[in-house]
Coordinates of C-alpha atoms in Angstrom, one line a residue:
Chain A
X1 CA -4.4 -48.4 -65.2
X2 CA -7.4 -50.4 -64.2
X3 CA -5.1 -53.4 -63.9
X4 CA -2.8 -51.6 -61.5
X5 CA -5.7 -51.0 -59.1
X6 CA -7.4 -54.4 -59.4
X7 CA -4.6 -57.0 -59.5
X8 CA -3.8 -58.2 -56.0
X9 CA 0.0 -57.8 -56.4
X10 CA 0.1 -54.9 -58.7
X11 CA -2.1 -53.0 -56.4
X12 CA 0.7 -53.2 -53.8
X13 CA 3.2 -51.9 -56.3
X14 CA 0.9 -49.2 -57.2
X15 CA 0.2 -48.1 -53.6
X16 CA 3.9 -48.2 -52.7
X17 CA 5.7 -47.0 -55.8
X18 CA 3.3 -45.1 -58.0
X19 CA 0.3 -43.5 -56.4
X20 CA 1.7 -43.3 -52.9
X21 CA 0.8 -39.8 -51.6
X22 CA 4.0 -38.0 -50.8
X23 CA 4.5 -34.6 -49.1
X24 CA 5.0 -31.9 -51.8
X25 CA 7.9 -30.3 -50.0
X26 CA 10.4 -33.1 -49.4
X27 CA 13.9 -32.3 -50.6
X28 CA 16.8 -34.3 -52.1
X29 CA 17.7 -35.4 -48.6
X30 CA 14.7 -37.7 -48.8
X31 CA 16.5 -39.5 -51.7
X32 CA 18.6 -41.6 -49.5
X33 CA 15.9 -44.2 -48.7
X34 CA 15.7 -45.2 -52.3
X35 CA 19.4 -45.0 -52.8
X36 CA 19.9 -47.4 -49.8
X37 CA 17.4 -49.7 -51.5
X38 CA 19.4 -49.6 -54.7
X39 CA 22.6 -50.3 -52.6
X40 CA 21.0 -53.4 -51.1
X41 CA 19.9 -54.7 -54.4
X42 CA 23.4 -54.0 -55.9
X43 CA 25.0 -55.8 -52.9
X44 CA 22.8 -58.8 -53.2
X45 CA 23.4 -59.1 -57.0
X46 CA 27.1 -58.6 -56.8
X47 CA 27.4 -60.7 -53.6
X48 CA 25.5 -63.7 -55.0
X49 CA 27.7 -63.5 -58.1
X50 CA 30.9 -63.4 -56.0
X51 CA 29.6 -66.3 -53.9
X52 CA 29.6 -68.4 -57.1
X53 CA 33.4 -68.1 -57.3
X54 CA 34.5 -67.7 -53.7
X55 CA 35.8 -70.6 -51.6
X56 CA 35.3 -70.2 -47.9
X57 CA 38.4 -72.0 -46.7
X58 CA 41.5 -70.6 -45.1
X59 CA 43.8 -72.1 -47.7
X60 CA 41.6 -71.2 -50.7
X61 CA 40.0 -67.9 -49.8
X62 CA 42.7 -65.7 -51.0
X63 CA 43.3 -67.7 -54.1
X64 CA 39.6 -67.6 -55.0
X65 CA 39.5 -63.8 -54.5
X66 CA 42.5 -63.5 -56.8
X67 CA 40.8 -65.9 -59.2
X68 CA 37.8 -63.6 -59.2
X69 CA 40.0 -60.6 -59.9
X70 CA 42.0 -62.2 -62.7
X71 CA 40.2 -65.1 -64.3
X72 CA 36.5 -64.6 -63.9
X73 CA 35.0 -62.5 -66.7
X74 CA 34.5 -59.0 -65.3
X75 CA 35.2 -60.4 -61.8
X76 CA 37.2 -57.4 -60.9
X77 CA 34.2 -55.2 -61.6
X78 CA 31.9 -57.3 -59.5
X79 CA 34.3 -57.4 -56.6
X80 CA 35.2 -53.7 -56.8
X81 CA 31.4 -52.9 -57.0
X82 CA 30.7 -55.0 -54.0
X83 CA 33.5 -53.4 -52.0
X84 CA 32.7 -49.8 -53.0
X85 CA 29.0 -50.0 -52.8
X86 CA 29.5 -51.2 -49.2
X87 CA 31.1 -47.9 -48.5
X88 CA 28.3 -45.9 -50.1
X89 CA 25.8 -48.1 -48.3
X90 CA 27.2 -46.8 -45.0
X91 CA 27.6 -43.2 -46.2
X92 CA 24.0 -43.2 -47.2
X93 CA 22.8 -44.8 -44.0
X94 CA 24.6 -42.2 -41.9
X95 CA 23.0 -39.4 -44.0
X96 CA 19.6 -41.2 -43.8
X97 CA 19.9 -41.4 -40.0
X98 CA 21.2 -37.8 -39.8
X99 CA 18.1 -36.7 -41.8
X100 CA 15.8 -38.5 -39.3
X101 CA 17.6 -36.9 -36.3
X102 CA 17.6 -33.4 -37.9
X103 CA 13.9 -33.4 -39.0
X104 CA 12.6 -35.4 -36.1
X105 CA 11.4 -38.3 -38.2
X106 CA 11.9 -40.7 -35.3
X107 CA 9.1 -39.0 -33.3
X108 CA 5.6 -40.3 -32.9
X109 CA 3.8 -41.5 -35.0
X110 CA 6.9 -42.9 -36.7
X111 CA 8.5 -44.7 -33.8
X112 CA 8.0 -48.1 -35.2
X113 CA 9.6 -47.0 -38.5
X114 CA 12.5 -45.6 -36.6
X115 CA 13.0 -48.7 -34.4
X116 CA 13.0 -51.0 -37.5
X117 CA 15.5 -48.6 -39.0
X118 CA 17.9 -49.0 -36.0
X119 CA 17.6 -52.8 -36.3
X120 CA 18.4 -52.5 -40.0
X121 CA 21.5 -50.5 -39.1
X122 CA 22.6 -53.0 -36.5
X123 CA 22.2 -55.9 -39.0
X124 CA 24.1 -53.9 -41.6
X125 CA 27.0 -53.4 -39.2
X126 CA 27.2 -57.1 -38.5
X127 CA 26.9 -58.0 -42.1
X128 CA 29.6 -55.6 -43.1
X129 CA 31.9 -57.0 -40.4
X130 CA 31.3 -60.6 -41.5
X131 CA 31.9 -59.7 -45.1
X132 CA 35.2 -57.8 -44.3
X133 CA 36.6 -61.0 -42.8
X134 CA 35.8 -63.3 -45.7
X135 CA 39.0 -62.7 -47.8
X136 CA 41.1 -63.2 -44.7
X137 CA 42.8 -66.2 -46.2
X138 CA 45.0 -63.8 -48.1
X139 CA 47.6 -63.6 -45.4
X140 CA 47.5 -67.3 -44.8
X141 CA 48.7 -67.8 -48.4
X142 CA 52.0 -66.3 -47.4
X143 CA 52.9 -69.2 -45.2
X144 CA 50.8 -68.6 -42.2
X145 CA 52.5 -65.2 -41.6
X146 CA 49.3 -63.5 -40.5
X147 CA 50.1 -61.2 -37.7
X148 CA 49.5 -62.4 -34.2
X149 CA 46.2 -62.4 -32.7
X150 CA 47.2 -61.5 -29.3
X151 CA 48.7 -58.1 -29.9
X152 CA 45.4 -56.7 -30.7
X153 CA 44.1 -56.9 -27.1
X154 CA 46.7 -55.0 -25.2
X155 CA 46.5 -52.6 -28.1
X156 CA 42.8 -51.9 -27.6
X157 CA 42.6 -52.5 -23.9
X158 CA 45.9 -51.3 -22.5
X159 CA 44.8 -52.0 -19.0
X160 CA 43.5 -55.5 -19.4
X161 CA 45.2 -57.9 -17.0
X162 CA 47.8 -59.7 -19.0
X163 CA 46.7 -63.2 -17.9
X164 CA 43.2 -62.4 -19.1
X165 CA 44.2 -61.7 -22.6
X166 CA 43.4 -64.9 -24.3
X167 CA 45.2 -66.5 -27.2
X168 CA 45.2 -68.0 -29.7
X169 CA 48.8 -67.6 -30.7
X170 CA 49.7 -67.9 -34.3
X171 CA 52.3 -70.2 -35.8
X172 CA 55.1 -67.6 -35.9
X173 CA 54.8 -66.8 -32.3
X174 CA 54.6 -70.4 -31.4
X175 CA 57.6 -71.1 -33.6
X176 CA 59.7 -68.5 -31.8
X177 CA 58.6 -69.8 -28.4
X178 CA 59.2 -73.4 -29.2
X179 CA 62.5 -72.7 -30.9
X180 CA 63.8 -70.8 -28.0
X181 CA 62.5 -73.4 -25.5
X182 CA 64.6 -76.0 -27.3
X183 CA 67.5 -73.7 -26.6
X184 CA 68.1 -71.6 -23.5
X185 CA 64.7 -70.1 -22.7
X186 CA 62.5 -71.3 -19.9
X187 CA 58.7 -71.4 -19.4
X188 CA 57.9 -70.6 -15.8
X189 CA 54.7 -70.6 -13.9
X190 CA 53.8 -67.1 -12.8
X191 CA 50.5 -66.2 -11.2
X192 CA 47.6 -67.8 -13.1
X193 CA 49.6 -68.4 -16.2
X194 CA 53.0 -69.1 -17.7
X195 CA 55.7 -66.7 -19.0
X196 CA 58.6 -67.3 -21.2
X197 CA 61.9 -66.2 -19.8
X198 CA 64.9 -65.8 -22.0
X199 CA 68.5 -65.0 -21.2
X200 CA 71.5 -64.4 -23.4
X201 CA 75.1 -63.4 -23.0
X202 CA 76.0 -59.9 -24.1
X203 CA 77.8 -61.3 -27.2
X204 CA 74.5 -62.5 -28.6
X205 CA 72.9 -59.1 -28.1
X206 CA 71.8 -58.8 -31.7
X207 CA 69.9 -62.0 -31.6
X208 CA 68.4 -61.3 -28.2
X209 CA 67.2 -57.9 -29.5
X210 CA 65.6 -59.6 -32.5
X211 CA 63.8 -61.9 -30.1
X212 CA 62.7 -59.1 -27.9
X213 CA 61.5 -57.0 -30.8
X214 CA 59.6 -59.9 -32.2
X215 CA 57.7 -60.4 -29.0
X216 CA 57.2 -56.7 -28.0
X217 CA 56.0 -55.7 -31.5
X218 CA 53.3 -58.3 -31.0
X219 CA 52.3 -57.2 -27.5
X220 CA 53.9 -60.3 -25.9
X221 CA 56.4 -58.5 -23.7
X222 CA 57.3 -55.1 -22.5
X223 CA 58.2 -52.5 -25.1
X224 CA 61.1 -51.3 -22.8
X225 CA 64.4 -52.3 -24.3
X226 CA 66.2 -55.0 -22.2
X227 CA 69.0 -53.6 -20.1
X228 CA 72.5 -55.0 -19.8
X229 CA 72.8 -56.9 -16.5
X230 CA 75.9 -58.1 -14.7
X231 CA 76.4 -61.1 -12.5
X232 CA 79.4 -62.7 -10.9
X233 CA 80.1 -66.1 -12.3
X234 CA 82.4 -68.9 -10.9
X235 CA 85.9 -67.7 -10.2
X236 CA 84.8 -64.1 -9.7
X237 CA 84.4 -63.4 -13.4
X238 CA 81.9 -60.8 -14.4
X239 CA 79.3 -62.0 -16.9
X240 CA 77.3 -59.5 -18.9
X241 CA 73.9 -60.7 -20.0
X242 CA 70.4 -59.6 -21.1
X243 CA 67.1 -61.0 -19.9
X244 CA 63.7 -60.8 -21.5
X245 CA 60.6 -62.3 -20.3
X246 CA 57.2 -62.3 -21.9
X247 CA 53.9 -61.3 -20.2
X248 CA 52.2 -64.0 -18.4
X249 CA 49.4 -65.7 -20.3
X250 CA 47.1 -68.4 -19.2
X251 CA 47.1 -69.5 -22.8
X252 CA 50.8 -70.4 -22.4
X253 CA 50.0 -73.1 -19.8
X254 CA 49.8 -75.9 -22.3
X255 CA 53.2 -75.0 -23.6
X256 CA 54.6 -75.3 -20.1
X257 CA 52.9 -78.6 -19.6
X258 CA 54.3 -80.2 -22.7
X259 CA 57.8 -78.9 -22.2
X260 CA 58.2 -79.8 -18.5
X261 CA 57.9 -83.1 -16.8
X262 CA 58.5 -83.1 -13.0
X263 CA 60.2 -79.7 -13.4
X264 CA 62.7 -81.0 -16.0
X265 CA 62.7 -79.6 -19.5
X266 CA 61.9 -82.3 -22.1
X267 CA 61.3 -82.3 -25.8
X268 CA 57.6 -82.6 -26.4
X269 CA 56.3 -85.3 -28.7
X270 CA 54.5 -82.8 -30.9
X271 CA 57.6 -80.8 -31.6
X272 CA 57.4 -81.8 -35.3
X273 CA 54.1 -79.8 -35.7
X274 CA 55.9 -76.6 -34.6
X275 CA 59.3 -77.2 -36.1
X276 CA 58.9 -74.5 -38.8
X277 CA 61.9 -72.9 -40.5
X278 CA 61.4 -70.0 -38.1
X279 CA 61.5 -72.3 -35.0
X280 CA 64.6 -74.0 -36.4
X281 CA 66.3 -70.6 -37.0
X282 CA 65.5 -69.5 -33.4
X283 CA 66.8 -72.8 -32.0
X284 CA 69.9 -72.7 -34.1
X285 CA 70.8 -69.2 -33.1
X286 CA 70.2 -70.1 -29.5
X287 CA 72.1 -73.3 -29.4
X288 CA 74.7 -73.3 -32.0
X289 CA 77.9 -72.5 -30.2
X290 CA 80.4 -72.9 -33.0
X291 CA 80.6 -74.8 -36.2
X292 CA 78.4 -77.8 -36.5
X293 CA 77.4 -78.5 -32.9
X294 CA 74.1 -77.7 -31.2
X295 CA 74.2 -77.4 -27.5
X296 CA 71.4 -79.4 -26.0
X297 CA 72.9 -80.0 -22.6
X298 CA 69.6 -80.0 -20.7
X299 CA 68.0 -82.8 -22.7
X300 CA 68.3 -86.6 -22.2
X301 CA 69.8 -88.9 -24.8
X302 CA 66.3 -90.0 -26.0
X303 CA 65.2 -86.4 -26.4
X304 CA 68.3 -85.5 -28.4
X305 CA 67.8 -88.6 -30.6
X306 CA 64.2 -87.6 -31.1
X307 CA 65.3 -84.1 -32.2
X308 CA 67.7 -85.7 -34.7
X309 CA 64.9 -87.8 -36.1
X310 CA 62.7 -84.7 -36.5
X311 CA 65.5 -82.9 -38.3
X312 CA 65.9 -85.8 -40.7
X313 CA 62.1 -86.3 -41.2
X314 CA 61.2 -82.7 -41.7
X315 CA 64.2 -81.2 -43.4
X316 CA 66.4 -84.1 -44.5
X317 CA 69.2 -82.8 -42.2
X318 CA 71.5 -85.5 -41.0
X319 CA 72.4 -85.1 -37.4
X320 CA 73.6 -87.4 -34.7
X321 CA 73.8 -87.2 -30.9
X322 CA 77.3 -86.5 -29.7
X323 CA 78.6 -87.2 -26.2
X324 CA 80.2 -84.4 -24.3
X325 CA 81.2 -85.6 -20.9
X326 CA 77.9 -86.6 -19.3
X327 CA 75.7 -84.5 -21.5
X328 CA 74.5 -84.7 -25.1
X329 CA 74.9 -82.3 -28.0
X330 CA 73.7 -82.6 -31.6
X331 CA 76.3 -82.8 -34.3
X332 CA 75.1 -81.7 -37.7
X333 CA 76.9 -83.5 -40.5
X334 CA 78.8 -81.1 -42.7
X335 CA 77.0 -82.2 -45.9
X336 CA 73.7 -81.1 -44.3
X337 CA 75.0 -77.6 -43.5
X338 CA 74.0 -76.0 -46.9
X339 CA 70.4 -77.3 -46.4
X340 CA 70.3 -75.9 -42.9
X341 CA 71.7 -72.6 -44.0
X342 CA 69.2 -72.4 -46.9
X343 CA 66.2 -73.0 -44.5
X344 CA 67.1 -70.5 -41.8
X345 CA 69.0 -67.8 -43.7
X346 CA 65.9 -65.5 -43.9
X347 CA 65.4 -65.5 -40.2
X348 CA 69.0 -65.3 -38.9
X349 CA 70.6 -62.1 -37.7
X350 CA 73.8 -61.1 -39.5
X351 CA 76.2 -61.7 -36.6
X352 CA 74.8 -65.3 -36.1
X353 CA 75.2 -65.9 -39.8
X354 CA 78.9 -65.3 -39.4
X355 CA 79.1 -67.7 -36.4
X356 CA 77.4 -70.4 -38.4
X357 CA 79.9 -70.1 -41.3
Chain B
X1 CA 41.7 -59.3 -41.6
X2 CA 42.0 -62.4 -39.6
X3 CA 43.3 -60.1 -36.9
X4 CA 40.2 -58.0 -37.0
X5 CA 38.0 -61.1 -36.8
X6 CA 39.9 -62.2 -33.8
X7 CA 39.8 -58.8 -32.1
X8 CA 36.2 -58.2 -32.6
X9 CA 35.0 -61.7 -31.7
X10 CA 37.4 -61.6 -28.8
X11 CA 35.5 -58.7 -27.5
X12 CA 32.6 -61.0 -26.6
X13 CA 34.9 -62.7 -24.1
X14 CA 34.4 -59.6 -22.0
X15 CA 30.9 -60.9 -21.1
X16 CA 31.1 -62.3 -17.5
X17 CA 30.7 -66.0 -17.0
X18 CA 30.1 -67.2 -20.5
X19 CA 32.4 -64.9 -22.4
X20 CA 35.1 -67.3 -23.3
X21 CA 32.7 -70.2 -24.0
X22 CA 30.7 -67.8 -26.3
X23 CA 33.8 -66.8 -28.2
X24 CA 34.9 -70.4 -28.7
X25 CA 31.3 -71.2 -29.8
X26 CA 31.4 -68.4 -32.4
X27 CA 34.8 -69.4 -33.6
X28 CA 33.9 -73.0 -33.7
X29 CA 37.3 -73.8 -32.1
X30 CA 40.0 -72.3 -30.1
X31 CA 41.0 -69.8 -32.7
X32 CA 39.7 -68.1 -35.8
X33 CA 40.0 -70.9 -38.3
X34 CA 38.2 -72.7 -41.1
X35 CA 35.0 -73.2 -39.1
X36 CA 34.9 -69.5 -38.4
X37 CA 35.4 -68.5 -42.0
X38 CA 32.7 -70.9 -43.1
X39 CA 30.1 -69.7 -40.7
X40 CA 30.9 -66.1 -41.3
X41 CA 30.5 -66.8 -45.0
X42 CA 27.2 -68.5 -44.4
X43 CA 25.8 -65.7 -42.2
X44 CA 27.1 -63.0 -44.6
X45 CA 25.0 -64.7 -47.3
X46 CA 22.0 -65.0 -45.1
X47 CA 21.9 -61.5 -43.5
X48 CA 21.3 -59.4 -46.6
X49 CA 18.0 -61.3 -47.1
X50 CA 17.1 -60.7 -43.4
X51 CA 17.9 -57.0 -44.3
X52 CA 15.6 -57.2 -47.3
X53 CA 12.8 -58.5 -45.0
X54 CA 13.5 -55.7 -42.5
X55 CA 13.5 -53.1 -45.3
X56 CA 10.0 -54.4 -46.4
X57 CA 8.9 -54.0 -42.8
X58 CA 10.4 -50.5 -42.8
X59 CA 8.4 -49.6 -45.9
X60 CA 5.2 -51.0 -44.4
X61 CA 5.8 -49.0 -41.3
X62 CA 6.6 -45.9 -43.4
X63 CA 3.4 -46.4 -45.4
X64 CA 1.3 -46.1 -42.2
X65 CA 1.9 -42.4 -41.9
X66 CA 3.9 -41.5 -45.0
X67 CA 7.1 -39.6 -45.2
X68 CA 8.1 -36.8 -42.8
X69 CA 8.9 -33.5 -44.4
X70 CA 11.4 -30.7 -43.8
X71 CA 8.7 -28.6 -42.0
X72 CA 7.9 -31.4 -39.6
X73 CA 4.2 -30.7 -39.8
X74 CA 1.4 -32.8 -41.2
X75 CA 1.6 -32.9 -45.0
X76 CA -2.0 -34.0 -45.4
X77 CA -2.8 -30.6 -46.8
X78 CA -0.7 -30.9 -49.9
X79 CA 0.4 -34.3 -51.3
X80 CA 1.5 -35.4 -54.7
X81 CA 1.8 -38.9 -56.1
X82 CA 5.2 -40.6 -55.8
X83 CA 5.2 -41.2 -59.5
X84 CA 6.2 -39.2 -61.5
X85 CA 7.2 -36.5 -58.9
X86 CA 9.6 -38.4 -56.7
X87 CA 10.5 -41.2 -59.0
X88 CA 12.1 -38.7 -61.2
X89 CA 13.5 -36.6 -58.4
X90 CA 15.1 -39.8 -57.1
X91 CA 16.6 -40.5 -60.5
X92 CA 18.8 -37.4 -60.1
X93 CA 20.3 -38.9 -57.0
X94 CA 20.7 -42.3 -58.7
X95 CA 22.6 -40.7 -61.5
X96 CA 24.9 -38.8 -59.2
X97 CA 25.4 -42.0 -57.1
X98 CA 26.3 -44.1 -60.2
X99 CA 28.6 -41.4 -61.5
X100 CA 30.5 -41.1 -58.2
X101 CA 30.4 -44.9 -57.7
X102 CA 31.9 -45.3 -61.2
X103 CA 34.7 -42.9 -60.4
X104 CA 35.6 -45.1 -57.4
X105 CA 35.1 -48.4 -59.1
X106 CA 37.0 -47.6 -62.3
X107 CA 39.6 -45.1 -61.1
X108 CA 40.0 -45.5 -57.3
X109 CA 38.9 -49.0 -56.5
X110 CA 41.1 -49.5 -53.5
X111 CA 41.1 -46.0 -52.1
X112 CA 38.4 -46.9 -49.5
X113 CA 40.1 -50.2 -48.6
X114 CA 43.3 -51.1 -46.9
X115 CA 46.6 -51.3 -48.8
X116 CA 47.8 -53.8 -46.2
X117 CA 45.4 -56.4 -47.7
X118 CA 47.7 -56.7 -50.6
X119 CA 51.0 -56.8 -48.7
X120 CA 52.5 -60.2 -47.9
X121 CA 53.1 -60.2 -44.2
X122 CA 56.7 -60.3 -43.0
X123 CA 57.3 -62.4 -39.9
X124 CA 60.2 -60.1 -38.8
X125 CA 58.3 -56.9 -39.2
X126 CA 55.7 -55.2 -37.1
X127 CA 52.3 -55.9 -38.5
X128 CA 50.3 -52.9 -39.4
X129 CA 47.7 -51.8 -36.9
X130 CA 44.3 -53.2 -36.9
X131 CA 41.8 -50.9 -38.4
X132 CA 38.2 -51.7 -39.6
X133 CA 36.7 -50.2 -42.7
X134 CA 36.3 -46.4 -42.5
X135 CA 32.6 -46.6 -41.9
X136 CA 32.9 -48.5 -38.6
X137 CA 35.7 -46.3 -37.3
X138 CA 33.5 -44.1 -35.0
X139 CA 32.3 -47.1 -33.1
X140 CA 35.9 -48.5 -33.0
X141 CA 36.9 -45.1 -31.5
X142 CA 34.2 -45.4 -28.8
X143 CA 35.3 -49.0 -28.1
X144 CA 38.9 -47.9 -27.5
X145 CA 37.9 -44.8 -25.5
X146 CA 37.2 -46.9 -22.4
X147 CA 40.2 -48.9 -21.0
X148 CA 38.0 -51.6 -19.5
X149 CA 37.2 -54.3 -22.1
X150 CA 33.7 -55.0 -20.8
X151 CA 32.7 -51.4 -20.5
X152 CA 34.2 -50.6 -23.9
X153 CA 32.1 -53.3 -25.6
X154 CA 29.0 -52.1 -23.8
X155 CA 29.7 -48.5 -24.9
X156 CA 30.2 -49.6 -28.5
X157 CA 27.0 -51.5 -28.6
X158 CA 25.2 -48.9 -26.6
X159 CA 26.2 -46.2 -29.0
X160 CA 24.0 -47.9 -31.6
X161 CA 21.3 -49.0 -29.3
X162 CA 20.9 -45.6 -27.8
X163 CA 19.2 -44.6 -31.1
X164 CA 16.2 -46.6 -30.0
X165 CA 15.7 -44.2 -27.1
X166 CA 15.5 -41.1 -29.3
X167 CA 11.7 -41.0 -29.4
X168 CA 11.7 -41.0 -25.6
X169 CA 14.5 -38.5 -25.1
X170 CA 13.2 -35.8 -27.4
X171 CA 11.2 -33.5 -25.2
X172 CA 10.6 -30.7 -27.7
X173 CA 7.2 -29.9 -28.9
X174 CA 8.6 -29.0 -32.3
X175 CA 9.5 -31.8 -34.7
X176 CA 11.8 -30.3 -37.2
X177 CA 15.1 -28.6 -36.4
X178 CA 14.2 -26.1 -39.1
X179 CA 12.4 -24.3 -36.2
X180 CA 14.9 -25.2 -33.4
X181 CA 18.0 -22.9 -33.6
X182 CA 19.7 -24.3 -30.5
X183 CA 19.1 -27.9 -31.5
X184 CA 20.3 -27.2 -35.0
X185 CA 23.6 -25.9 -33.6
X186 CA 23.9 -29.0 -31.4
X187 CA 23.0 -31.3 -34.2
X188 CA 25.9 -30.0 -36.3
X189 CA 28.1 -30.3 -33.3
X190 CA 27.1 -33.9 -33.2
X191 CA 27.9 -34.4 -36.8
X192 CA 31.4 -32.8 -36.4
X193 CA 31.9 -34.9 -33.3
X194 CA 31.0 -38.0 -35.3
X195 CA 33.6 -37.1 -38.0
X196 CA 36.2 -36.5 -35.3
X197 CA 35.4 -40.0 -33.9
X198 CA 35.9 -41.4 -37.4
X199 CA 39.3 -39.8 -37.5
X200 CA 40.3 -40.9 -34.0
X201 CA 39.3 -44.5 -34.9
X202 CA 41.9 -44.5 -37.6
X203 CA 44.7 -43.3 -35.4
X204 CA 47.0 -45.2 -33.1
X205 CA 45.8 -45.0 -29.5
X206 CA 48.5 -42.6 -28.4
X207 CA 48.3 -39.7 -26.0
X208 CA 46.6 -36.9 -27.8
X209 CA 44.2 -39.2 -29.6
X210 CA 43.2 -41.2 -26.6
X211 CA 42.0 -38.0 -24.8
X212 CA 40.3 -36.6 -27.8
X213 CA 38.5 -40.0 -28.3
X214 CA 37.4 -40.0 -24.8
X215 CA 36.1 -36.5 -25.0
X216 CA 34.3 -37.2 -28.2
X217 CA 32.7 -40.4 -26.9
X218 CA 31.5 -38.5 -23.9
X219 CA 29.9 -35.9 -26.1
X220 CA 28.4 -38.6 -28.3
X221 CA 26.5 -40.0 -25.3
X222 CA 25.7 -36.7 -23.7
X223 CA 24.1 -35.6 -26.9
X224 CA 21.5 -38.2 -26.5
X225 CA 21.2 -38.5 -22.8
X226 CA 21.7 -34.8 -21.8
X227 CA 21.5 -32.3 -24.6
X228 CA 18.5 -33.6 -26.6
X229 CA 16.1 -33.7 -23.6
X230 CA 17.6 -30.5 -22.0
X231 CA 17.5 -28.4 -25.2
X232 CA 14.0 -29.5 -25.8
X233 CA 12.9 -28.3 -22.4
X234 CA 14.7 -25.0 -22.8
X235 CA 13.2 -24.4 -26.2
X236 CA 9.7 -25.3 -24.9
X237 CA 10.1 -22.9 -22.0
X238 CA 11.4 -20.1 -24.2
X239 CA 8.5 -20.5 -26.6
X240 CA 6.1 -20.6 -23.6
X241 CA 7.6 -17.3 -22.3
X242 CA 7.5 -15.7 -25.7
X243 CA 3.9 -16.5 -26.3
X244 CA 2.7 -15.9 -22.7
X245 CA -0.6 -14.2 -22.8
X246 CA -0.8 -14.0 -26.5
X247 CA -3.3 -15.8 -28.7
X248 CA -0.8 -18.3 -29.8
X249 CA -0.2 -19.7 -26.4
X250 CA -3.0 -22.2 -27.0
X251 CA -0.7 -23.9 -29.5
X252 CA 1.6 -24.9 -26.8
X253 CA -0.7 -26.7 -24.6

């Protein structure tokens, strides 16, 4: 006992934890302070342990979390403790704050205590948010299919000006846009940004609806279903078509600038980076008129040749430019068709599948 | 989860002039990527130790005057040593905590989390909505209650920072709500309102929920800025009137 009161460090422990004079009438509500302390200690112990096995990289994060769950001894316990204690941490802090509000613990002479408490709460919120993001690689594992980043903004801020919603756009969205730009769609300057405009004959309605749904689900275009439009073509024929255009985004400008040179659509040099199976599927559905030919009327010979090279390099599909009057189309060699079909089959709407066959 | 990171960090872009630059600075690039993940990890490791330091400061500040008590009056008349009285009383809470925590960890480990985290995303399917963990939902609801991005962010941060003002806003002469019937009623109103905000935060922002969320956010702020000072004044006045001319009136000076 004497030691407790004489030792320079133990005297602190004594005055805080043992002999500290406490009011005789405090209830169980006053338990939350020590419970919160225990939560913090638990979180630090489990957190440091998790950090020994976690890999902070987009490609490895999900795998390392799964590794913790499956391979690390009692890793599942450590991770579940960390995740669930976080919930209790906040439950307790709300009750702790509620206690202070109810019993007036924030009032003088405890204002400093209260203010430090609010700072602690703020740091807790930030820490919790940062921690929640850490296993985010898990979606990346599934081939970069994490949902788009842009939809969130119109979702929260429905009245934010479209052009002010900033990107970035994920690879799926970029795939669909690049794929369609290789086909019939256009990127057009509009206000302070660029929008993607897309038109299809009524026969391709299923494909167009897929395209529209893909964009509208992600907040990239209106949620109103496209309407059937009529125009008069040459020789007085009536043509039925649908038109979809995306919202205008300033974060689309770069897409416009690589696809258009002096107002003419070209194939950008970096197309290989965005030539995913999804992009290929969109392009194929857009441009494949019948059989093995891909309509690429608006591109020059060099562009078409470049596309053939990309097809060969990325997917080992043999294709050659084919002259059609003064324009060029791409002819896909029949032995490459099974490869192509295998790549795009997951992304192609049924009616297009028939057309392909 | 990457969504959430993007959404929340994107909110900073609402800051005039330097918003976009700030967001890119935090991301370490033009999107949430490897650099972002690494710095989040680094900070997530650091901040608990900052918390630890703050907790020590919290305890030092607590030690200055000791704990408050349910009566809200000075407890100098009757004190007991922390050990063994409250160390053992706290143990009861610890056991209950570990019991309930064990139920969650061993039987319901994912109940408080999101099932979406285990579903492979489908490129052709609508992604599930973006929802933070349950404990941040009230603030998420306040964020979404205001259509303007900048004001929404200010409201969300303000809803936490407004707690700093409580010592200034409370006009009552009585500390504890045990002796403040009106305030007690309002306090429980605030608790219910907070629970409703939690629920609203988990809902899609559709017509009935948007309005409810806006009403609840309004109440959240009026509790601090309007009701707390007003009820304090009303209660003070009532107690003045009740004790007018009596011997007790000297208490209220």
